[in-house]
């Protein structure tokens, strides 16, 4: 069953001297049970996209076209109050600055219990029992439920927010780099536990991360974002094994452990484009080792593949490009 259908969504920020299109005509679909990894370099529009989905854009941000359909409801047309009712219960968001979203004047346990009581109409005692279970799940000591947020370390706060986001078994969890303050082992442990919990009731997740190896371990689908656009989308195994977009090829190279190879990390030189300026043609052209004249200054061409799509006009030469992308010198010399 389709849970989330984002249709041609564009989001702009108003700037003092113009505007910036952080998300440009993004479409994606999530079925119940899907875990979607959203990857891409800093500034590509990942947080803007997920904030737009859940109606939490800052005041200078605005959806300028497109719809977000969650089950049968068009989220971007909901009132603030109706949207608030859906939060935590149906969709929960763990923001990139989640650590700061605990209220400093209430005990952490009470804050989690309050979310449970408000939506599930249960008593304080059973809400606290549930909070204890959630603390076990995210690896926090139950005794710490009595603490105030300032008594928690950054990583502990982050885990408490993860616990809160899981409290009501939401149909969709949107997690924007939820484990950045945690060390690698704890990070993968928590993601695995979240995943198991979601599997138990066919819950879905959008996981925003810079780390392609986390996507490989955790997700069923992946959307690769570059310069405000999803440049490649599809099943994780398919996309990471046989990437079709040169940007995905480059990102994958930055995680050699993915293919079990011991070799040096190869990065893509240059930086993502300035989104406050209009860009014609492929946004990656500037940095792409396979750029040809046709890539610039023309409209984008979408190629549909099984369960996904990508935008690259050199689609007929994929095999060849993939081989070249595997060679470190491709990324060193030609850009
Ligand atoms: P990161 O990986 O660093 O979290 P991101 O992919 O989440 O990056 P966004 O935070 O969505 O990227 O930013 C996308 C673009 O929108 C960037 O160019 C950023 O400068 C711009 N942007 C983000 N928030 C605002 C804002 N409130 N006002 C104006 N521009 C913004
Ligand atoms: Mg972000």
Tab-separated table of C-alpha atoms and ligand atoms in Angstrom:
chain	number	residue	atom	x	y	z
A	1	UNK	CA	0.000	0.000	0.000
A	2	UNK	CA	1.315	3.446	-0.859
A	3	UNK	CA	1.897	5.362	2.335
A	4	UNK	CA	3.549	8.516	1.084
A	5	UNK	CA	3.410	9.989	-2.378
A	6	UNK	CA	5.407	13.160	-2.913
A	7	UNK	CA	4.485	14.668	-6.260
A	8	UNK	CA	6.687	17.231	-8.011
A	9	UNK	CA	7.456	19.100	-4.854
A	10	UNK	CA	9.368	22.375	-5.070
A	11	UNK	CA	10.358	24.455	-2.068
A	12	UNK	CA	11.875	27.922	-2.007
A	13	UNK	CA	13.425	30.064	0.699
A	14	UNK	CA	13.063	33.789	0.628
A	15	UNK	CA	16.397	35.548	1.014
A	16	UNK	CA	17.029	39.225	1.653
A	17	UNK	CA	18.239	39.613	-1.916
A	18	UNK	CA	16.220	37.024	-3.812
A	19	UNK	CA	15.209	33.437	-3.406
A	20	UNK	CA	16.733	30.007	-3.262
A	21	UNK	CA	15.123	26.858	-4.618
A	22	UNK	CA	16.261	24.170	-2.178
A	23	UNK	CA	13.972	21.426	-3.508
A	24	UNK	CA	13.151	21.268	-7.181
A	25	UNK	CA	10.390	19.036	-8.557
A	26	UNK	CA	11.046	16.111	-6.296
A	27	UNK	CA	8.848	13.024	-6.592
A	28	UNK	CA	9.050	9.905	-4.503
A	29	UNK	CA	6.808	7.131	-3.318
A	30	UNK	CA	6.990	5.061	-0.169
A	31	UNK	CA	5.108	1.822	0.437
A	32	UNK	CA	4.291	0.645	3.947
A	33	UNK	CA	7.370	-1.057	5.327
A	34	UNK	CA	9.826	0.778	3.064
A	35	UNK	CA	12.932	2.257	4.604
A	36	UNK	CA	14.209	5.000	2.332
A	37	UNK	CA	17.702	6.389	2.631
A	38	UNK	CA	18.039	9.998	1.528
A	39	UNK	CA	21.665	10.762	0.757
A	40	UNK	CA	23.666	13.601	-0.724
A	41	UNK	CA	26.251	16.148	0.280
A	42	UNK	CA	25.667	19.011	2.653
A	43	UNK	CA	23.375	21.693	1.265
A	44	UNK	CA	21.648	19.465	-1.287
A	45	UNK	CA	18.190	20.016	0.201
A	46	UNK	CA	17.640	16.877	2.287
A	47	UNK	CA	16.462	18.602	5.467
A	48	UNK	CA	14.346	21.046	3.487
A	49	UNK	CA	12.621	18.161	1.742
A	50	UNK	CA	11.780	16.298	4.948
A	51	UNK	CA	10.711	19.467	6.775
A	52	UNK	CA	8.495	20.291	3.807
A	53	UNK	CA	6.891	16.842	3.966
A	54	UNK	CA	5.898	17.305	7.588
A	55	UNK	CA	4.971	20.980	7.276
A	56	UNK	CA	7.728	22.306	9.492
A	57	UNK	CA	9.506	24.707	7.172
A	58	UNK	CA	10.963	27.852	8.710
A	59	UNK	CA	8.965	31.028	8.107
A	60	UNK	CA	10.925	32.051	4.999
A	61	UNK	CA	10.417	28.617	3.402
A	62	UNK	CA	7.443	27.858	1.198
A	63	UNK	CA	6.121	25.023	-0.953
A	64	UNK	CA	5.663	26.583	-4.356
A	65	UNK	CA	4.365	23.581	-6.230
A	66	UNK	CA	3.484	19.942	-5.760
A	67	UNK	CA	1.592	17.827	-3.262
A	68	UNK	CA	2.416	15.525	-0.390
A	69	UNK	CA	-0.126	12.737	-0.144
A	70	UNK	CA	0.009	10.638	3.024
A	71	UNK	CA	-2.449	7.753	2.748
A	72	UNK	CA	-5.419	9.698	1.328
A	73	UNK	CA	-4.671	13.025	2.914
A	74	UNK	CA	-2.921	15.924	1.168
A	75	UNK	CA	-0.612	17.068	3.967
A	76	UNK	CA	0.277	20.435	2.486
A	77	UNK	CA	-3.402	21.406	2.531
A	78	UNK	CA	-3.971	20.500	6.186
A	79	UNK	CA	-4.456	23.113	8.869
A	80	UNK	CA	-1.699	23.476	11.454
A	81	UNK	CA	-3.942	21.887	14.068
A	82	UNK	CA	-4.801	18.804	11.964
A	83	UNK	CA	-1.128	18.402	11.135
A	84	UNK	CA	-0.196	18.645	14.807
A	85	UNK	CA	-2.532	15.768	15.590
A	86	UNK	CA	-0.759	13.585	13.052
A	87	UNK	CA	2.682	14.278	14.495
A	88	UNK	CA	4.174	11.592	16.759
A	89	UNK	CA	1.114	9.405	16.214
A	90	UNK	CA	1.228	8.943	12.437
A	91	UNK	CA	4.396	10.686	11.333
A	92	UNK	CA	7.202	11.525	13.671
A	93	UNK	CA	10.198	13.623	12.826
A	94	UNK	CA	13.600	13.425	14.429
A	95	UNK	CA	15.228	16.669	13.344
A	96	UNK	CA	18.901	17.240	12.748
A	97	UNK	CA	18.960	19.374	15.880
A	98	UNK	CA	16.792	16.913	17.825
A	99	UNK	CA	19.045	17.275	20.827
A	100	UNK	CA	17.712	20.761	21.373
A	101	UNK	CA	14.088	19.818	21.125
A	102	UNK	CA	13.652	18.523	24.667
A	103	UNK	CA	12.011	20.974	27.031
A	104	UNK	CA	14.619	21.952	29.647
A	105	UNK	CA	12.131	22.414	32.498
A	106	UNK	CA	10.540	18.944	32.457
A	107	UNK	CA	12.022	15.582	33.321
A	108	UNK	CA	12.846	13.540	30.213
A	109	UNK	CA	10.590	10.647	31.283
A	110	UNK	CA	7.641	12.984	31.825
A	111	UNK	CA	8.049	14.431	28.355
A	112	UNK	CA	7.923	11.009	26.744
A	113	UNK	CA	4.996	9.976	28.939
A	114	UNK	CA	3.118	13.126	27.999
A	115	UNK	CA	3.255	12.298	24.287
A	116	UNK	CA	1.915	8.823	25.045
A	117	UNK	CA	-0.843	10.065	27.368
A	118	UNK	CA	-2.002	12.771	24.995
A	119	UNK	CA	-2.434	10.463	22.030
A	120	UNK	CA	-3.282	7.119	23.576
A	121	UNK	CA	-5.446	8.178	26.484
A	122	UNK	CA	-3.670	5.892	28.913
A	123	UNK	CA	-2.753	6.568	32.556
A	124	UNK	CA	0.581	7.927	33.736
A	125	UNK	CA	1.701	4.567	35.018
A	126	UNK	CA	1.345	2.633	31.804
A	127	UNK	CA	2.849	5.562	29.906
A	128	UNK	CA	5.919	5.403	32.160
A	129	UNK	CA	6.167	1.649	31.645
A	130	UNK	CA	6.194	2.228	27.912
A	131	UNK	CA	8.845	4.935	28.363
A	132	UNK	CA	10.983	2.428	30.275
A	133	UNK	CA	10.739	-0.078	27.426
A	134	UNK	CA	11.707	2.620	24.956
A	135	UNK	CA	14.719	3.573	27.054
A	136	UNK	CA	15.808	-0.079	26.998
A	137	UNK	CA	15.448	-0.076	23.245
A	138	UNK	CA	17.688	2.940	22.699
A	139	UNK	CA	20.183	1.752	25.302
A	140	UNK	CA	19.486	4.294	28.042
A	141	UNK	CA	19.325	3.402	31.704
A	142	UNK	CA	15.711	3.430	32.955
A	143	UNK	CA	16.778	5.337	36.039
A	144	UNK	CA	17.642	8.313	33.854
A	145	UNK	CA	13.963	8.884	33.022
A	146	UNK	CA	13.896	11.026	36.150
A	147	UNK	CA	16.648	13.305	34.860
A	148	UNK	CA	16.261	16.726	33.333
A	149	UNK	CA	17.632	17.264	29.792
A	150	UNK	CA	20.652	19.229	31.054
A	151	UNK	CA	21.782	16.137	32.927
A	152	UNK	CA	22.024	14.240	29.626
A	153	UNK	CA	24.953	14.226	27.242
A	154	UNK	CA	24.297	15.168	23.608
A	155	UNK	CA	24.163	11.547	22.527
A	156	UNK	CA	21.793	10.671	25.373
A	157	UNK	CA	19.432	13.475	24.389
A	158	UNK	CA	19.495	12.231	20.859
A	159	UNK	CA	18.570	8.740	22.038
A	160	UNK	CA	15.748	10.140	24.175
A	161	UNK	CA	14.295	11.867	21.112
A	162	UNK	CA	14.570	8.631	19.146
A	163	UNK	CA	12.667	6.903	21.979
A	164	UNK	CA	9.989	9.596	21.855
A	165	UNK	CA	9.653	9.279	18.087
A	166	UNK	CA	9.022	5.543	18.421
A	167	UNK	CA	6.571	5.842	21.328
A	168	UNK	CA	3.348	5.678	19.345
A	169	UNK	CA	4.403	3.260	16.604
A	170	UNK	CA	4.027	5.916	13.900
A	171	UNK	CA	3.359	4.765	10.355
A	172	UNK	CA	6.239	6.912	9.173
A	173	UNK	CA	9.360	8.033	10.967
A	174	UNK	CA	11.395	10.750	9.335
A	175	UNK	CA	14.853	10.712	10.817
A	176	UNK	CA	17.188	13.516	9.777
A	177	UNK	CA	20.668	12.277	10.691
A	178	UNK	CA	19.293	10.831	13.931
A	179	UNK	CA	22.506	9.285	15.153
A	180	UNK	CA	25.173	11.879	14.373
A	181	UNK	CA	26.143	12.382	18.021
A	182	UNK	CA	26.609	8.665	18.616
A	183	UNK	CA	29.630	6.527	18.025
A	184	UNK	CA	29.574	4.137	15.118
A	185	UNK	CA	28.776	0.962	17.040
A	186	UNK	CA	25.926	2.489	19.014
A	187	UNK	CA	24.682	4.109	15.841
A	188	UNK	CA	24.298	0.864	13.953
A	189	UNK	CA	22.856	-0.872	17.009
A	190	UNK	CA	20.136	1.750	17.397
A	191	UNK	CA	19.327	1.828	13.716
A	192	UNK	CA	19.019	-1.943	13.734
A	193	UNK	CA	16.667	-1.833	16.711
A	194	UNK	CA	14.568	0.902	15.115
A	195	UNK	CA	14.410	-1.178	11.975
A	196	UNK	CA	13.296	-4.294	13.831
A	197	UNK	CA	10.623	-2.384	15.664
A	198	UNK	CA	9.337	-0.890	12.407
A	199	UNK	CA	9.302	-4.294	10.734
A	200	UNK	CA	7.088	-5.586	13.543
A	201	UNK	CA	4.220	-3.371	12.424
A	202	UNK	CA	5.195	-2.535	8.815
A	203	UNK	CA	6.185	0.991	9.737
A	204	UNK	CA	8.214	3.039	7.270
A	205	UNK	CA	11.153	5.358	7.636
A	206	UNK	CA	12.939	8.049	5.688
A	207	UNK	CA	16.495	8.110	6.948
A	208	UNK	CA	18.575	11.137	6.036
A	209	UNK	CA	22.281	10.433	6.185
A	210	UNK	CA	25.608	11.295	4.622
A	211	UNK	CA	26.747	7.757	5.073
A	212	UNK	CA	26.147	5.457	2.136
A	213	UNK	CA	27.232	2.407	4.133
A	214	UNK	CA	24.468	3.109	6.675
A	215	UNK	CA	22.025	3.134	3.776
A	216	UNK	CA	23.356	-0.194	2.538
A	217	UNK	CA	22.862	-1.730	5.978
A	218	UNK	CA	19.553	-0.183	6.894
A	219	UNK	CA	17.464	0.792	3.891
A	220	UNK	CA	15.374	-0.905	1.222
A	221	UNK	CA	15.289	2.107	-1.090
A	222	UNK	CA	17.549	5.027	-1.722
A	223	UNK	CA	17.097	8.526	-3.104
A	224	UNK	CA	20.252	10.373	-4.073
A	225	UNK	CA	19.855	14.105	-3.847
A	226	UNK	CA	22.022	16.653	-5.578
A	227	UNK	CA	21.477	20.391	-5.897
A	228	UNK	CA	17.831	20.206	-4.807
A	229	UNK	CA	16.902	17.322	-7.087
A	230	UNK	CA	16.680	13.592	-6.664
A	231	UNK	CA	19.073	12.502	-9.375
A	232	UNK	CA	18.686	8.778	-8.791
A	233	UNK	CA	16.072	6.720	-6.992
A	234	UNK	CA	15.519	3.008	-6.640
A	235	UNK	CA	16.033	-0.204	-4.683
A	236	UNK	CA	19.122	-0.056	-2.501
A	237	UNK	CA	20.817	-3.132	-3.884
A	238	UNK	CA	20.202	-2.080	-7.451
A	239	UNK	CA	21.347	1.521	-6.998
A	240	UNK	CA	24.442	0.788	-4.942
A	241	UNK	CA	25.543	-2.176	-7.036
A	242	UNK	CA	24.863	-0.625	-10.374
A	243	UNK	CA	24.544	3.120	-10.005
A	244	UNK	CA	23.277	4.909	-13.083
A	245	UNK	CA	24.019	8.490	-12.168
A	246	UNK	CA	27.666	9.610	-12.094
A	247	UNK	CA	27.012	11.380	-8.782
A	248	UNK	CA	25.906	8.109	-7.210
A	249	UNK	CA	28.995	6.454	-8.671
A	250	UNK	CA	31.137	9.130	-7.047
A	251	UNK	CA	29.383	8.930	-3.677
A	252	UNK	CA	29.754	5.181	-3.632
A	253	UNK	CA	33.466	5.515	-4.221
A	254	UNK	CA	33.753	7.475	-1.014
A	255	UNK	CA	32.745	4.300	0.833
A	256	UNK	CA	35.091	1.595	-0.439
A	257	UNK	CA	34.034	-0.753	2.368
A	258	UNK	CA	30.703	-1.095	0.578
A	259	UNK	CA	32.245	-3.298	-2.045
A	260	UNK	CA	34.545	-4.976	0.402
A	261	UNK	CA	37.623	-3.439	-1.139
A	262	UNK	CA	40.556	-2.081	0.740
A	263	UNK	CA	41.472	0.983	-1.154
A	264	UNK	CA	41.790	4.638	-0.586
A	265	UNK	CA	38.788	6.824	-0.251
A	266	UNK	CA	38.102	8.780	-3.394
A	267	UNK	CA	36.167	11.986	-3.070
A	268	UNK	CA	34.454	14.089	-5.692
A	269	UNK	CA	36.291	17.366	-6.009
A	270	UNK	CA	34.439	20.657	-6.079
A	271	UNK	CA	31.283	21.698	-4.264
A	272	UNK	CA	27.527	21.502	-4.913
A	273	UNK	CA	25.957	24.340	-6.934
A	274	UNK	CA	24.636	27.614	-5.552
A	275	UNK	CA	20.880	27.084	-5.437
A	276	UNK	CA	20.057	30.776	-5.428
A	277	UNK	CA	21.018	30.878	-9.105
A	278	UNK	CA	19.116	29.262	-11.923
A	279	UNK	CA	20.827	26.160	-13.256
A	280	UNK	CA	20.174	24.770	-16.705
A	281	UNK	CA	20.687	21.151	-17.573
A	282	UNK	CA	22.384	18.694	-15.250
A	283	UNK	CA	23.368	20.178	-11.910
A	284	UNK	CA	26.247	17.794	-11.520
A	285	UNK	CA	27.771	18.706	-14.913
A	286	UNK	CA	30.352	21.055	-13.343
A	287	UNK	CA	31.890	18.236	-11.324
A	288	UNK	CA	31.112	15.255	-13.495
A	289	UNK	CA	34.091	13.427	-15.008
A	290	UNK	CA	31.833	12.270	-17.844
A	291	UNK	CA	30.429	15.639	-18.800
A	292	UNK	CA	29.821	16.341	-22.476
A	293	UNK	CA	28.514	19.482	-24.129
A	294	UNK	CA	24.936	18.190	-24.257
A	295	UNK	CA	24.770	17.962	-20.439
A	296	UNK	CA	24.743	21.710	-20.064
A	297	UNK	CA	22.081	24.068	-21.149
A	298	UNK	CA	19.372	21.570	-21.964
A	299	UNK	CA	16.441	20.192	-20.071
A	300	UNK	CA	16.839	17.053	-18.017
A	301	UNK	CA	16.031	13.639	-19.348
A	302	UNK	CA	14.481	11.097	-17.018
A	303	UNK	CA	15.170	7.415	-17.528
A	304	UNK	CA	12.812	5.000	-15.805
A	305	UNK	CA	14.232	1.700	-14.603
A	306	UNK	CA	12.632	-1.110	-12.629
A	307	UNK	CA	11.367	0.437	-9.371
A	308	UNK	CA	13.222	3.670	-9.934
A	309	UNK	CA	14.605	6.373	-12.175
A	310	UNK	CA	17.634	8.570	-12.813
A	311	UNK	CA	18.558	11.695	-14.730
A	312	UNK	CA	21.597	11.365	-16.969
A	313	UNK	CA	21.674	11.764	-20.711
A	314	UNK	CA	24.503	9.279	-21.095
A	315	UNK	CA	22.217	6.439	-20.031
A	316	UNK	CA	23.140	4.243	-22.988
A	317	UNK	CA	26.788	4.097	-21.853
A	318	UNK	CA	26.258	3.113	-18.238
A	319	UNK	CA	28.342	-0.044	-18.210
A	320	UNK	CA	31.314	1.796	-19.592
A	321	UNK	CA	30.919	4.790	-17.272
A	322	UNK	CA	30.606	2.535	-14.212
A	323	UNK	CA	33.910	0.885	-15.084
A	324	UNK	CA	35.593	4.238	-15.459
A	325	UNK	CA	34.027	5.517	-12.238
A	326	UNK	CA	35.625	2.630	-10.345
A	327	UNK	CA	39.085	3.972	-11.164
A	328	UNK	CA	40.332	6.582	-8.682
A	329	UNK	CA	42.131	8.524	-11.438
A	330	UNK	CA	38.798	9.238	-13.126
A	331	UNK	CA	37.910	11.499	-10.239
A	332	UNK	CA	41.356	13.013	-9.822
A	333	UNK	CA	42.422	13.997	-13.284
A	334	UNK	CA	39.338	14.839	-15.242
A	335	UNK	CA	37.563	17.252	-12.967
B	1	LIG	P1	23.137	19.054	5.489
B	1	LIG	O1	23.596	17.726	5.011
B	1	LIG	O2	24.268	19.990	5.730
B	1	LIG	O3	22.173	18.968	6.628
B	1	LIG	P2	20.903	19.454	3.650
B	1	LIG	O4	21.013	18.569	2.451
B	1	LIG	O5	19.993	19.040	4.730
B	1	LIG	O6	22.376	19.727	4.225
B	1	LIG	P3	19.332	21.900	3.569
B	1	LIG	O7	19.495	22.257	4.989
B	1	LIG	O8	18.005	21.376	3.129
B	1	LIG	O9	20.479	20.897	3.088
B	1	LIG	O10	19.692	23.178	2.694
B	1	LIG	C1	19.439	23.242	1.296
B	1	LIG	C2	19.715	24.643	0.795
B	1	LIG	O11	18.796	25.543	1.394
B	1	LIG	C3	21.119	25.170	1.149
B	1	LIG	O12	21.567	25.935	0.071
B	1	LIG	C4	20.868	26.053	2.364
B	1	LIG	O13	21.790	27.101	2.413
B	1	LIG	C5	19.468	26.583	2.088
B	1	LIG	N1	18.703	26.849	3.329
B	1	LIG	C6	18.409	25.985	4.323
B	1	LIG	N2	17.678	26.559	5.277
B	1	LIG	C7	17.482	27.838	4.873
B	1	LIG	C8	16.791	28.963	5.423
B	1	LIG	N3	16.102	28.878	6.568
B	1	LIG	N4	16.821	30.130	4.723
B	1	LIG	C9	17.487	30.230	3.556
B	1	LIG	N5	18.155	29.215	2.975
B	1	LIG	C10	18.149	28.040	3.623
B	2	LIG	MG1	20.274	18.652	6.730
